[in-house]
Each structure stands twice: as structure tokens, then as C-alpha cells.
Tab-separated table of C-alpha atoms in Angstrom:
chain	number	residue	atom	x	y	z
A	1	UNK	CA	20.443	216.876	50.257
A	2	UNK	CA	20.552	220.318	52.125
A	3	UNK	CA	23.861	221.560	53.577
A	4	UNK	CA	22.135	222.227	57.111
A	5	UNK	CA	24.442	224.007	59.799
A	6	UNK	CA	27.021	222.132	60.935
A	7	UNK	CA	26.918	220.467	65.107
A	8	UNK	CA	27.986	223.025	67.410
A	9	UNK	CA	30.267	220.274	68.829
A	10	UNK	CA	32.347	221.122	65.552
A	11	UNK	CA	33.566	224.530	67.377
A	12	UNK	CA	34.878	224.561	70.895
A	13	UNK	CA	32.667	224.551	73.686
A	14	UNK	CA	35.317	226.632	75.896
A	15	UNK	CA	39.188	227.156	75.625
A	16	UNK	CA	40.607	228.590	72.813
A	17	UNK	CA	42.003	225.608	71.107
A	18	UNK	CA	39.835	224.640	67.928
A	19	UNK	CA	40.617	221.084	67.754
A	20	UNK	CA	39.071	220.957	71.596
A	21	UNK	CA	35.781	220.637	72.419
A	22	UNK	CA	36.254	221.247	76.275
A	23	UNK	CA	38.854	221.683	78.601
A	24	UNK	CA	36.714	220.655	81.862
A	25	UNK	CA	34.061	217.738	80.177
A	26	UNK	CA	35.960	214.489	79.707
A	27	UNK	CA	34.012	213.641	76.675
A	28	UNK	CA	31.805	215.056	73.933
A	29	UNK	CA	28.187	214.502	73.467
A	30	UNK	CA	27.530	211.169	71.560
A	31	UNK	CA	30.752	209.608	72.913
A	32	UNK	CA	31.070	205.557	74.096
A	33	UNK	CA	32.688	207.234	77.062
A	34	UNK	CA	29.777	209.587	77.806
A	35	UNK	CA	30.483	210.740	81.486
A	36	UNK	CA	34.163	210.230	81.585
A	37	UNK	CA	36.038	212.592	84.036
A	38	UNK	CA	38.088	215.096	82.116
A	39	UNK	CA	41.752	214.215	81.590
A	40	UNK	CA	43.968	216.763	79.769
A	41	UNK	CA	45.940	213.941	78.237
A	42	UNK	CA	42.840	212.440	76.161
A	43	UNK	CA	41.025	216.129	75.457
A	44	UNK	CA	37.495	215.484	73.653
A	45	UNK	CA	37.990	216.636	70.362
A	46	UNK	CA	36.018	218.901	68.253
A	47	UNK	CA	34.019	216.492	65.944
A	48	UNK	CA	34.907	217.225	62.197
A	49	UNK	CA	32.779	219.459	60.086
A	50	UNK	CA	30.526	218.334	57.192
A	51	UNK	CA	33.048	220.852	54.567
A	52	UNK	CA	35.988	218.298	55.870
A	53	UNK	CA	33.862	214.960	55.424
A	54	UNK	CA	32.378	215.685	52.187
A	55	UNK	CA	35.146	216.713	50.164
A	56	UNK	CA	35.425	215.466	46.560
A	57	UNK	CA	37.560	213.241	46.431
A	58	UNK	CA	39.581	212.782	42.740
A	59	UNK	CA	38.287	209.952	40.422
A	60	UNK	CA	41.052	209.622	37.672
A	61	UNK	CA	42.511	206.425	37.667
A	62	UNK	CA	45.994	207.422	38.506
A	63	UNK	CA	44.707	209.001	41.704
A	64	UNK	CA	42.917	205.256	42.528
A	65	UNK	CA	46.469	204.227	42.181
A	66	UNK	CA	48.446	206.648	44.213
A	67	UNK	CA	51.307	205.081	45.964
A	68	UNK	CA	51.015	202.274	43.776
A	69	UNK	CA	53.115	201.082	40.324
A	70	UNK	CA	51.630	198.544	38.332
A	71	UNK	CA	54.280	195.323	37.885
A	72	UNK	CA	54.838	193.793	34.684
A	73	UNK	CA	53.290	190.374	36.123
A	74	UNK	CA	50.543	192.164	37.623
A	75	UNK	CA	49.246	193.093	40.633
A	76	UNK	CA	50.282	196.418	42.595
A	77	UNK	CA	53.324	197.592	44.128
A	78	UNK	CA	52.984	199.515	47.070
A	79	UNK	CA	55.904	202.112	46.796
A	80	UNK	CA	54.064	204.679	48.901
A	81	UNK	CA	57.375	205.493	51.668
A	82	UNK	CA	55.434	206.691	54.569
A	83	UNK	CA	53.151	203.620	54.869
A	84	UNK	CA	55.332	201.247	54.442
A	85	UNK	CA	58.012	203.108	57.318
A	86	UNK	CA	54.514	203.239	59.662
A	87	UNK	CA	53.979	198.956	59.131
A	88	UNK	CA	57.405	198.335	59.135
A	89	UNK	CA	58.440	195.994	62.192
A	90	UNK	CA	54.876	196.165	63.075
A	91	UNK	CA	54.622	191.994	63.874
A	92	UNK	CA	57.660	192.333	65.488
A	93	UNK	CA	56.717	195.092	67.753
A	94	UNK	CA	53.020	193.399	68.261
A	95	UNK	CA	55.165	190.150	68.958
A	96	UNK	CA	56.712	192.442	71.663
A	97	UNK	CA	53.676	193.828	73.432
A	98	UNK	CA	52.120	190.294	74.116
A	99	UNK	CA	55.324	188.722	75.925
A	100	UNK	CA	55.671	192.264	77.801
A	101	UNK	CA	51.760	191.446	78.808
A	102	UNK	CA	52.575	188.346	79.970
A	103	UNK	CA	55.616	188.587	81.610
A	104	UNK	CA	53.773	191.384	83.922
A	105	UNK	CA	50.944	188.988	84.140
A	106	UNK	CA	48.538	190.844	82.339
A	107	UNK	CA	47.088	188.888	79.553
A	108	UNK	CA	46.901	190.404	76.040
A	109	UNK	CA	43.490	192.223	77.115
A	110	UNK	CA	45.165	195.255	76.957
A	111	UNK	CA	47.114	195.180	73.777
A	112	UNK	CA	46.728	197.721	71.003
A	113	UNK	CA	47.448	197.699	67.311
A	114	UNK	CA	49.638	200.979	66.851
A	115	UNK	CA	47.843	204.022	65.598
A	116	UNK	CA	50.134	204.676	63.114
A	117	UNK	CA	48.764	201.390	61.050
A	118	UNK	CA	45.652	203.685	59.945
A	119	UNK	CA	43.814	205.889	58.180
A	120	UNK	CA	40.960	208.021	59.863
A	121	UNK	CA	38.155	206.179	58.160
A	122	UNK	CA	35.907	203.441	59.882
A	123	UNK	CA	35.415	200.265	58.015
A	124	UNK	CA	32.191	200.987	57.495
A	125	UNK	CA	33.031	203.946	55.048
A	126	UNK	CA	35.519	201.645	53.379
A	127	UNK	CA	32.374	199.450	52.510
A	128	UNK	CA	30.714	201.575	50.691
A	129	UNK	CA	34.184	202.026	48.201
A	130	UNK	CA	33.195	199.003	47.097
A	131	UNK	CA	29.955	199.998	45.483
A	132	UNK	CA	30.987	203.554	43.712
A	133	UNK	CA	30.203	202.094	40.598
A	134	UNK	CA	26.895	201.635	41.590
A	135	UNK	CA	25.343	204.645	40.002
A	136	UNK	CA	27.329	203.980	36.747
A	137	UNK	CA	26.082	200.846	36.114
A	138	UNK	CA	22.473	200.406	38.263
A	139	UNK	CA	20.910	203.347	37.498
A	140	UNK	CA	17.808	203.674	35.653
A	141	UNK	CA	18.448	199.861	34.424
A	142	UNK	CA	14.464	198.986	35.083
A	143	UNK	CA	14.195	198.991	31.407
A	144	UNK	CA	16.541	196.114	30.480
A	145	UNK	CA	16.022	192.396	30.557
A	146	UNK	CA	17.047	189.675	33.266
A	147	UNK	CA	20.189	189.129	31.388
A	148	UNK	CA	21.589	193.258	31.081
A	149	UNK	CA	20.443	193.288	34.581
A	150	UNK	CA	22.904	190.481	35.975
A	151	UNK	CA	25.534	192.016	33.281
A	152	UNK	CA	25.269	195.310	35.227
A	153	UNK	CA	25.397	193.581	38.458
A	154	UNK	CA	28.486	192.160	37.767
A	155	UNK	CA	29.664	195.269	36.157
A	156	UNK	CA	29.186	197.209	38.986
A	157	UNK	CA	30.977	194.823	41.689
A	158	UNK	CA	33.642	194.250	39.630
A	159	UNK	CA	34.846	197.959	38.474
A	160	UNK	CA	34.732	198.233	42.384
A	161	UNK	CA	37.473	196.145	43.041
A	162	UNK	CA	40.500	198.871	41.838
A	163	UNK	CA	38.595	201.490	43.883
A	164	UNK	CA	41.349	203.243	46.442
A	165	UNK	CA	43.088	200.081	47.166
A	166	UNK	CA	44.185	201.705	50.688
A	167	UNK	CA	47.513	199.929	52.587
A	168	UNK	CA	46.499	201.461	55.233
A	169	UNK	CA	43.993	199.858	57.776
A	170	UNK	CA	40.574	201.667	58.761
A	171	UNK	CA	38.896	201.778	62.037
A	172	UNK	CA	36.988	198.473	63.401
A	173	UNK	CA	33.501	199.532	64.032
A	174	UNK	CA	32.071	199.941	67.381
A	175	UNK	CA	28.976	197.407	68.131
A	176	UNK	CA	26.057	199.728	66.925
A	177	UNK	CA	28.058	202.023	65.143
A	178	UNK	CA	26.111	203.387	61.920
A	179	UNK	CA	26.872	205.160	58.992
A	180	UNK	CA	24.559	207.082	56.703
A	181	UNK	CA	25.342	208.238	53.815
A	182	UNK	CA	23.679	209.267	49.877
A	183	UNK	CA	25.130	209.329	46.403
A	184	UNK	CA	24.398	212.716	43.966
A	185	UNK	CA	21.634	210.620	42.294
A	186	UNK	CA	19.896	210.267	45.467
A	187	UNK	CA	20.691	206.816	46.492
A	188	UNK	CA	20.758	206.048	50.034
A	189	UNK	CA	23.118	203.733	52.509
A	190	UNK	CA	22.650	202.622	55.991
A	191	UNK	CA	25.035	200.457	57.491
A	192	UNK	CA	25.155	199.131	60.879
A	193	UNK	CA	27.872	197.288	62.727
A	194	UNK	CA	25.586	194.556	64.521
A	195	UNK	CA	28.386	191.596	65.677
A	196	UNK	CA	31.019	193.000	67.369
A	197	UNK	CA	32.779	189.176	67.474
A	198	UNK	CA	33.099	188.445	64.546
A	199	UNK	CA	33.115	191.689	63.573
A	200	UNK	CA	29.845	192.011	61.070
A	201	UNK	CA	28.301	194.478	59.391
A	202	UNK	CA	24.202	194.817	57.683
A	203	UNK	CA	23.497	197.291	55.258
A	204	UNK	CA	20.790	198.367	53.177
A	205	UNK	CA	21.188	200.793	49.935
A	206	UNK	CA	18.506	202.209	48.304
A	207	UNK	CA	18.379	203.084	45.073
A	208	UNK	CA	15.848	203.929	42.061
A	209	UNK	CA	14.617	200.929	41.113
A	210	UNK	CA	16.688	198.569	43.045
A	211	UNK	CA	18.328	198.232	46.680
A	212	UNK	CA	20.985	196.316	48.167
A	213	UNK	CA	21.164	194.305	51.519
A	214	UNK	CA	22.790	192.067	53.446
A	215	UNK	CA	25.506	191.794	55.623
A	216	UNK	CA	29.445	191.383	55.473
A	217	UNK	CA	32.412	190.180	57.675
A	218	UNK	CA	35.267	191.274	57.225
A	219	UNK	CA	38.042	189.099	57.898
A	220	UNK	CA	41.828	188.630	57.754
A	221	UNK	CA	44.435	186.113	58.009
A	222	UNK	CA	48.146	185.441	57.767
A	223	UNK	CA	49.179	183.083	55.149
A	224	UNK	CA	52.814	182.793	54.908
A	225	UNK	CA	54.040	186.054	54.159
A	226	UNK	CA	50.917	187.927	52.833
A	227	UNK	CA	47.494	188.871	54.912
A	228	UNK	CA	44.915	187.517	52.760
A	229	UNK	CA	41.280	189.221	53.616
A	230	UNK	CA	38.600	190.724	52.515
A	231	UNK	CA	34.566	191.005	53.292
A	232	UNK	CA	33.220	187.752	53.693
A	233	UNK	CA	29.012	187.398	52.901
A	234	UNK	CA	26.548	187.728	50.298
A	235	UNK	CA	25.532	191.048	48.417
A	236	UNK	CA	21.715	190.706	47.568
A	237	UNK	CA	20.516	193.288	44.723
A	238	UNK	CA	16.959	192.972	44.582
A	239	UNK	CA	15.307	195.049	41.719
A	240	UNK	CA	11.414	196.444	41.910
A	241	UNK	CA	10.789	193.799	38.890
A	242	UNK	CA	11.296	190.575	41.932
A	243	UNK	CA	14.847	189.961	40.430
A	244	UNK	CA	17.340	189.476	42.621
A	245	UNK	CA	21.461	189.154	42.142
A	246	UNK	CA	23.439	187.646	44.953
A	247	UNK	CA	27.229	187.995	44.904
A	248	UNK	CA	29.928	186.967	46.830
A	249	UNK	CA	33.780	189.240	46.662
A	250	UNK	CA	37.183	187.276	45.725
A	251	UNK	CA	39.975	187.708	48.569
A	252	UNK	CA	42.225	190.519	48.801
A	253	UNK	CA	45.761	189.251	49.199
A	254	UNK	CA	48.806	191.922	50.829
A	255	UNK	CA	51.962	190.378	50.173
A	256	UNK	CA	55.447	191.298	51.367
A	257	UNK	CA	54.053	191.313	54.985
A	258	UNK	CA	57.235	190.001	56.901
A	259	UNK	CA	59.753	190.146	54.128
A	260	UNK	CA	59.909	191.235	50.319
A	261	UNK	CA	57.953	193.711	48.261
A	262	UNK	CA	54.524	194.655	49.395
A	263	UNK	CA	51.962	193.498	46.490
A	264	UNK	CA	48.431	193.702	46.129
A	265	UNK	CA	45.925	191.566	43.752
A	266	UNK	CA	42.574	189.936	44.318
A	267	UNK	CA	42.748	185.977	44.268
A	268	UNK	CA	40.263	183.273	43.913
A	269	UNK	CA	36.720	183.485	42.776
A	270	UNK	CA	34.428	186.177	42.943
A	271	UNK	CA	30.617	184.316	42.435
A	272	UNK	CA	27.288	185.285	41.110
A	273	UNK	CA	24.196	184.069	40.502
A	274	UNK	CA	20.011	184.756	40.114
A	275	UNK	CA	18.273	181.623	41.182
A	276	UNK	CA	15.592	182.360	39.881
A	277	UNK	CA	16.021	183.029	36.580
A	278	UNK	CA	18.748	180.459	36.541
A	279	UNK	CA	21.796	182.617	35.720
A	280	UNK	CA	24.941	181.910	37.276
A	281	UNK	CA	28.488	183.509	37.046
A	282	UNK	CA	31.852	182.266	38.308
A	283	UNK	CA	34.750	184.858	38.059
A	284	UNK	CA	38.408	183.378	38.711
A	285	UNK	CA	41.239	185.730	39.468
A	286	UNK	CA	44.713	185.722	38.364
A	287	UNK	CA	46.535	184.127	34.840
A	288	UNK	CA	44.693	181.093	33.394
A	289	UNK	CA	46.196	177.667	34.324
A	290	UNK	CA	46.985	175.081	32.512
A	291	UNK	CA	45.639	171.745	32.543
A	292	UNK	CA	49.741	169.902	32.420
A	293	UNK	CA	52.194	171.038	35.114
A	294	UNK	CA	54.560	171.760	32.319
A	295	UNK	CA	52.809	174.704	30.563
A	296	UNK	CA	52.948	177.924	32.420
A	297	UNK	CA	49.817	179.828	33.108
A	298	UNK	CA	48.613	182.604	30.291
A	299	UNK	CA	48.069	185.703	31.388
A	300	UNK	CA	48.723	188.191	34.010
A	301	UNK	CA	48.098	188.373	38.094
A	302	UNK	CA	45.627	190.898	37.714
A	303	UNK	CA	43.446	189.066	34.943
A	304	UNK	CA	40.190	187.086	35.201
A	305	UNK	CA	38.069	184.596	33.332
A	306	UNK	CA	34.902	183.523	33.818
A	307	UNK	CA	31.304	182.987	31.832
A	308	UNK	CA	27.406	183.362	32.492
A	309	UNK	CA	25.681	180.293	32.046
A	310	UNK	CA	21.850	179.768	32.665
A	311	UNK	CA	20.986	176.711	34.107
A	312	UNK	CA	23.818	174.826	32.936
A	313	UNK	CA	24.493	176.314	29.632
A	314	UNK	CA	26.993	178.775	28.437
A	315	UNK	CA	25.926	182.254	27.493
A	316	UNK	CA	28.866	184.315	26.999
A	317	UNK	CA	32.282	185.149	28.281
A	318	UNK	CA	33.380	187.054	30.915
A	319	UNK	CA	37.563	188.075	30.303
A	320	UNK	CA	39.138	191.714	31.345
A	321	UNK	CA	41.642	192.514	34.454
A	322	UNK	CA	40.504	194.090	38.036
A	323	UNK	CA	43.305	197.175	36.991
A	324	UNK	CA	41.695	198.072	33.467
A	325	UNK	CA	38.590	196.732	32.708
A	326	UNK	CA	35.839	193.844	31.907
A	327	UNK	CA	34.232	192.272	28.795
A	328	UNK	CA	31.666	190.333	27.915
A	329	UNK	CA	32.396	188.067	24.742
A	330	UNK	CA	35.282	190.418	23.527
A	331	UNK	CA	32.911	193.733	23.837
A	332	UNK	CA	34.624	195.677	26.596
A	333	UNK	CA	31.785	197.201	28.629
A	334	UNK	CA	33.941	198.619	31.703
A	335	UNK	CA	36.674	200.558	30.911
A	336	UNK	CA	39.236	202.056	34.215
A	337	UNK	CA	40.347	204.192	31.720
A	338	UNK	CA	36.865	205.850	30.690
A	339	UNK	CA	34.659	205.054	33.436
A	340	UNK	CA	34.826	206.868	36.544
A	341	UNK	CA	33.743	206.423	40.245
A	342	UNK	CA	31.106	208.086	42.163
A	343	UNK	CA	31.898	208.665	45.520
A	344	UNK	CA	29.599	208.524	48.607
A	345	UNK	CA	28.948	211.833	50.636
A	346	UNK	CA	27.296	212.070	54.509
A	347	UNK	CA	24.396	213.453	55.791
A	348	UNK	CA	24.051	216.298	58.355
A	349	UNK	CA	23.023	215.705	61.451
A	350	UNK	CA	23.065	211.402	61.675
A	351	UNK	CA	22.677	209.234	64.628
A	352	UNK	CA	24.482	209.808	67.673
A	353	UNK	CA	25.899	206.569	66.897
A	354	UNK	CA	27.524	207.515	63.344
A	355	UNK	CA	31.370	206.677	62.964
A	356	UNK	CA	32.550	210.261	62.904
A	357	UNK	CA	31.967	210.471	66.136
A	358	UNK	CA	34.431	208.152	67.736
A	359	UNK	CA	37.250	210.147	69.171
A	360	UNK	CA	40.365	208.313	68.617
A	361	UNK	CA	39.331	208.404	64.742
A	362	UNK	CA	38.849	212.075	64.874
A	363	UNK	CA	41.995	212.543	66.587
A	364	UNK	CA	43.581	211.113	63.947
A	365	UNK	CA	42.252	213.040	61.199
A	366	UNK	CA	43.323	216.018	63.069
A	367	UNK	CA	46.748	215.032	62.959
A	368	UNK	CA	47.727	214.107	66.681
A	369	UNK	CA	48.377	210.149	66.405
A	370	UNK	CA	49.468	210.190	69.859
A	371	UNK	CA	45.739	211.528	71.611
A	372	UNK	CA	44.745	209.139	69.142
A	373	UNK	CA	46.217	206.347	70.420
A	374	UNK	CA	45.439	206.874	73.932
A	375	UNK	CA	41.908	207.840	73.124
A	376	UNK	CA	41.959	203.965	71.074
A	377	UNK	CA	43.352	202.331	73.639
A	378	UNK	CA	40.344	203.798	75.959
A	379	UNK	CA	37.547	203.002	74.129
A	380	UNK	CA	39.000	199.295	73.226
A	381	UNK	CA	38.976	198.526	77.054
A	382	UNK	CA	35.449	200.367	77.292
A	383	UNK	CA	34.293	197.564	74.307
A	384	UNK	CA	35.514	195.063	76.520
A	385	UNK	CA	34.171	195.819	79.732
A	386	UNK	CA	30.762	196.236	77.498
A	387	UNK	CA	31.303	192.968	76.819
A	388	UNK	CA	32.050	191.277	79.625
A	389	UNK	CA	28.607	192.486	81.015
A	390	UNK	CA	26.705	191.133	78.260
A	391	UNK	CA	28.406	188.063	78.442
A	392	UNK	CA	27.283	187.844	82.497
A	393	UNK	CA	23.615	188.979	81.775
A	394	UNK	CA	23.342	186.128	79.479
């Protein structure tokens, strides 16, 4: 990919600040709010420069695991101080903002999550985490048979589980918001937020031999006192050859939400399967129960079992933990220790509609959470006054 000059909407357009675009336009050029009058508490920011969005990014494991301690039961610890000060009495304060809404009458249409909950990344970007194992394990694999192939597949989707397990939350995506993005070995992405409500996502990645598409959800709930989540869909890997991998991702649990220690783990089942070749997988998170209510459960939280059958029968075993790595029959073929990740980098020059482009995001990255916030708070009630009129045209 060539580094092509950066957008002149990176430097200011007048004014002397550098993190302002303009003092006297109310927004930049491929803002939602294209047209909106100036006002010198939301400034349109500069947008941020290809140098600060392509950065390498460290792929040790220990940096995976920053803010993090691993627990003797296993599972994560999130020790990291200044997120968990920024989320503390979050529910409370959310709590607060509705009955302040309705006590003035207002509804909740105009509530905000707090700024300080995130990190300057859209969801969209946090997607693609999830596959930076991809050119590890998928590339140049047209050579192998059906059976390596679904081996790498699960590889692959697997090892991307411990990826930057982030406590922080990124951005929803805007309806039509895109991202494009490649991977050193040329691999493309394109991702596209098409459902505003529930919030979905399509995207198509393609590779050399292979591409991925489909589309995911991601969704959230509170369960007691953890927020158990995750993306919700199918993963289709379809290979030149006509074989195709579908996969489904376990659910990301947070607990310590309210009260407690804040822990992290993956729960519940994480599925595979090639119909038509016949191969299935079924991958179950956390220690291995026992059949009597009076044994305890081997293993730890972070652990998994699992096996590849075809068409009914068993073909080998699938054993290894999210936090260090997976094996097939006792041969350990992913190793967090010795494999790394590949991160993602962005184009130049994308769609007016790519993610870096929002302003409250940007503002954030810049370092003023307060602009931020406002500028949030203005697009939100731009999204739903976009939505209201498609609601009345239909």
C-alpha cells in the first residue's frame, strides 16, 4: 500500500490551533453534521493523520495483557487504576441521568453514556482484533486438505480471543459507517455498519486464497453482577477450493460490574462446522464438569475442551486455554507464548463515511474528553432525528 499524502483536513484550515480545523465552519468535510453553524464550544477537529492511525502497535503477549494479572483460577484481573476510577459509579450515575430526564419530563432520548467509559476506537476496528491471527494461520493454506483447513480455521478464531482484551468500551458505529483497512500480506477488510437497531455490522475480508463474510451483532447484557457480551452471528470462510468454515464466538463475560473484582473470561461454546464435508467442532469454555454434583470441576476458568468429529464420529481432540494456547490431540499447534499477532493498518484516503471521521471519536484521541462529549451527545441526537424520518417515510 502507498503512504499517499495525508487529507488536508489533518492541518488547520484557519486559526492557529492544530487540533482545529476551523474557527468559523461548524463542521469538517465528511461530517454527519455537515452544515452545522459554527459553535466555539464543539470546534471541528482536525481529523487524525495516517502516521497516528497506523502505528505499530506491540505484539508480545504481556503487552495483550496490559492492565491485566492472570488469577490462579483463571480468567483476568483487571488491575488497570485509571479504568476502573473512569467506570466506577458509572450505573449509579446512568441510574441518575434517567430519573433527572424524567422528572423534567424529558424522556431518556437525550441520555448519554459518559465519555470517559471509552477508548477512541469504533467498534468496527475492534472487529477486526478478532481476526489478527488470520495471516498466521490462513495464509497460503490452499495446499492442505479439508481437515488442516478447518484445523486452521479454528486456529485462527481461537488465538483471537486473548487479543487486547480492552475494559474500555469503543465507539457504536454510525448507520453506514465503513472501515477499510489491509494486513502487510495484502489482505483486505471492508466493514460496514448496515443496522443501526440492533446495531449490526457486514464485512467482507479478502485474502489469498480465501475470504471471509458475513455479518455480526454485537450485543450486551447485565447478568447479575457481570455484563456478559460479545458479537453475535456467523463467520463464513469460504476458500477458492468451494470449502467453506462457518463459526460462531463464545460470550465475553466482565465481572465485578456493581461490586467485587473486575474479571474477564470467555464462557460457553464457541461452534464450528463445514457442512459440506461433514466436519463439525464444538468448543466449551471454562474447567470441565463433572457428571455428580459432588466432584468439583477439573481445570481452570480460562480452559477449553472440545473435539472435531465428521459426521458423527470423533476425529481428534481439541484441549488448550484462551490465555496460552490450543492443541489438537496433545500436539500444541498455537502457542501465546510463540505466536504473535498481526495487526490491521488503514488505507489513505477511504470513504467519506470511514470511522475516523466522526468527531467526538477524534476528540477523544486528542485528549479533550469534554469536546468529546458534547460533540457525542450531538451526533447521538442527529442519529435519532435520522431516524425518526426514516421511520415516517416508511
Amino acid at each position: 500500500m502507498s503512504m499517499e499524502q495525508d487529507d488536508p483536513c489533518t492541518t488547520p484550515r484557519d486559526g492557529s490551533d492544530p487540533k482545529v480545523w476551523s474557527t468559523q465552519i461548524g463542521s469538517p468535510p465528511f461530517s454527519l453534521l455537515i452544515g452545522t453553524p459554527y459553535d466555539s464550544s464543539t470546534p471541528p477537529p482536525t481529523y487524525l493523520s495516517i502516521k497516528h492511525l497506523n502505528q505499530d502497535r506491540p505484539v508480545d503477549k504481556a503487552s495483550q495483557l496490559i492492565g491485566y494479572e492472570l488469577q490462579a483460577e483463571g480468567g483476568l484481573l483487571c488491575t488497570d487504576e485509571r479504568v476502573l476510577a473512569n467506570q466506577g459509579g458509572v450505573i449509579m450515575e446512568v441510574i441518575a441521568q434517567v430519573t433527572a430526564c424524567l422528572l423534567k419530563g424529558k424522556g431518556i432520548v437525550g441520555l448519554s453514556l459518559p465519555i470517559r467509559l471509552f477508548e477512541p476506537r469504533s467498534t468496527l476496528e475492534r472487529m477486526l482484533d478478532r481476526w489478527a491471527f488470520m495471516p498466521v494461520f490462513l495464509d497460503n493454506i490452499q495446499r492442505l486438505d479439508i481437515l488442516e483447513r478447518f484445523k486452521k480455521v479454528i486456529l485462527m478464531a481461537v488465538a483471537g480471543l486473548y487479543v487486547a482484551p480492552s475494559q474500555e468500551k469503543p465507539f457504536n458505529p454510525l448507520l453506514g459507517e465503513t472501515l477499510q483497512a489491509y494486513w502487510p500480506n495484502g489482505t483486505e477488510a471492508f466493514c460496514e455498519h448496515t443496522v443501526h437497531h440492533p446495531p449490526i455490522t457486514n464485512f467482507q475480508i479478502i485474502g489469498n486464497g480465501f475470504k471471509l463474510e458475513g455479518n455480526l451483532e454485537l450485543v450486551g447484557k447485565f447478568k447479575k453482577n457481570s455484563l456478559v457480551g460479545g458479537f453475535s452471528g456467523k463467520v463464513n470462510v469460504i476458500f477458492d477450493s468451494g470449502q467453506v468454515v462457518t463459526y460462531v464466538y463464545p460470550q465475553f463475560r466482565a465481572g465485578g460490574m456493581i461490586f467485587g473484582s473486575r474479571t474477564v473470561n470467555w464462557a460457553h461454546e464457541m461452534t464450528f462446522e463445514d457442512q459440506k464435508n461433514g466436519l463439525t467442532a464444538t468448543i466449551s469454555f471454562g474447567p470441565k464438569r463433572k457428571k455428580s454434583w459432588f466432584k468439583k470441576a477439573i481445570g481452570k476458568n480460562d480452559d477449553f475442551t472440545g473435539e472435531i468429529q465428521c459426521k458423527g464420529n470423533k476425529l481428534c481432540e481439541i484441549t488448550g486455554s484462551w490465555l496460552e494456547g490450543l492443541s489438537f490431540d496433545g500436539v500444541k499447534e498455537w502457542d501465546s507464548n510463540v505466536h504473535t499477532p498481526v495487526f490491521h493498518k488503514f488505507v489513505v484516503n477511504p470513504l467519506p463515511s470511514d470511522w475516523r471521521y466522526r468527531e467526538d471519536l477524534v476528540w477523544l484521541a486528542k485528549g479533550n474528553s469534554e469536546i468529546a462529549q458534547r460533540w457525542k451527545h450531538k451526533i447521538e441526537n442527529r442519529q435519532r432525528e435520522d431516524r425518526k424520518l426514516r421511520g415516517h417515510k416508511h
